[in-house]
C-alpha positions as a LaTeX table, in Angstrom:
\begin{tabular}{lrrr}
\hline
Residue & $x$ (\AA) & $y$ (\AA) & $z$ (\AA) \\
\hline
Met1 & 77.67 & 112.40 & 74.70 \\
Tyr2 & 81.17 & 112.69 & 73.18 \\
Ser3 & 82.51 & 108.69 & 71.41 \\
Phe4 & 86.35 & 108.11 & 71.37 \\
Asp5 & 87.76 & 105.46 & 68.99 \\
Ala6 & 90.68 & 103.42 & 69.98 \\
Ser7 & 93.22 & 106.02 & 68.26 \\
Ser8 & 91.79 & 108.24 & 69.93 \\
Met9 & 92.68 & 106.77 & 73.34 \\
Ile10 & 95.94 & 105.31 & 72.14 \\
His11 & 97.23 & 108.87 & 71.06 \\
Ala12 & 96.18 & 110.26 & 74.72 \\
Trp13 & 98.07 & 107.59 & 76.83 \\
Asp14 & 101.13 & 108.09 & 74.67 \\
Asn15 & 101.23 & 111.72 & 74.82 \\
Tyr16 & 99.91 & 112.33 & 77.94 \\
Pro17 & 100.76 & 109.06 & 79.91 \\
Pro18 & 98.38 & 109.27 & 83.49 \\
Glu19 & 102.09 & 108.11 & 85.23 \\
Asn20 & 103.41 & 111.74 & 84.28 \\
Lys21 & 102.04 & 113.86 & 87.75 \\
His22 & 101.44 & 116.59 & 84.75 \\
Phe23 & 98.77 & 115.48 & 83.70 \\
Asp24 & 96.42 & 114.55 & 86.88 \\
Ser25 & 94.07 & 117.01 & 86.26 \\
Leu26 & 93.34 & 116.42 & 82.44 \\
Trp27 & 92.77 & 112.50 & 83.34 \\
Glu28 & 90.85 & 113.34 & 86.63 \\
Trp29 & 88.82 & 115.54 & 84.21 \\
Phe30 & 88.69 & 112.69 & 81.57 \\
Ser31 & 87.40 & 110.03 & 84.69 \\
Asn32 & 84.69 & 112.99 & 85.62 \\
Lys33 & 83.39 & 113.11 & 82.05 \\
Met34 & 83.20 & 109.36 & 81.26 \\
Gln35 & 81.21 & 108.34 & 84.86 \\
Ser36 & 79.01 & 110.59 & 83.98 \\
Lys37 & 78.63 & 109.62 & 81.06 \\
Glu38 & 79.31 & 112.66 & 79.22 \\
Phe39 & 82.64 & 110.64 & 77.41 \\
Val40 & 82.28 & 107.29 & 76.24 \\
Ile41 & 84.29 & 104.69 & 74.50 \\
Ser42 & 82.75 & 101.62 & 72.35 \\
Lys43 & 83.15 & 98.52 & 73.83 \\
Lys44 & 84.85 & 97.28 & 69.97 \\
Ala45 & 87.41 & 100.91 & 71.19 \\
Phe46 & 87.63 & 99.55 & 74.28 \\
Glu47 & 88.75 & 96.06 & 73.92 \\
Glu48 & 91.35 & 97.51 & 71.47 \\
Val49 & 92.89 & 99.60 & 74.10 \\
Arg50 & 92.31 & 97.82 & 77.17 \\
His51 & 95.32 & 95.98 & 77.04 \\
Lys52 & 97.37 & 99.76 & 78.18 \\
Ile53 & 95.49 & 99.77 & 81.15 \\
Pro54 & 97.59 & 99.44 & 84.09 \\
\hline
\end{tabular}
């Protein structure tokens, strides 16, 4: 299991924006990893970045 901090999530969001179709496969892969619990983000880190979610 890999855990992400808030700054990592903000960096990914800012540099590989989900609305850019070129990054669809990246965000789909990332979503699958989170759903399978291979990638996680702490509640505290999520609270710090939740305002970025569309």
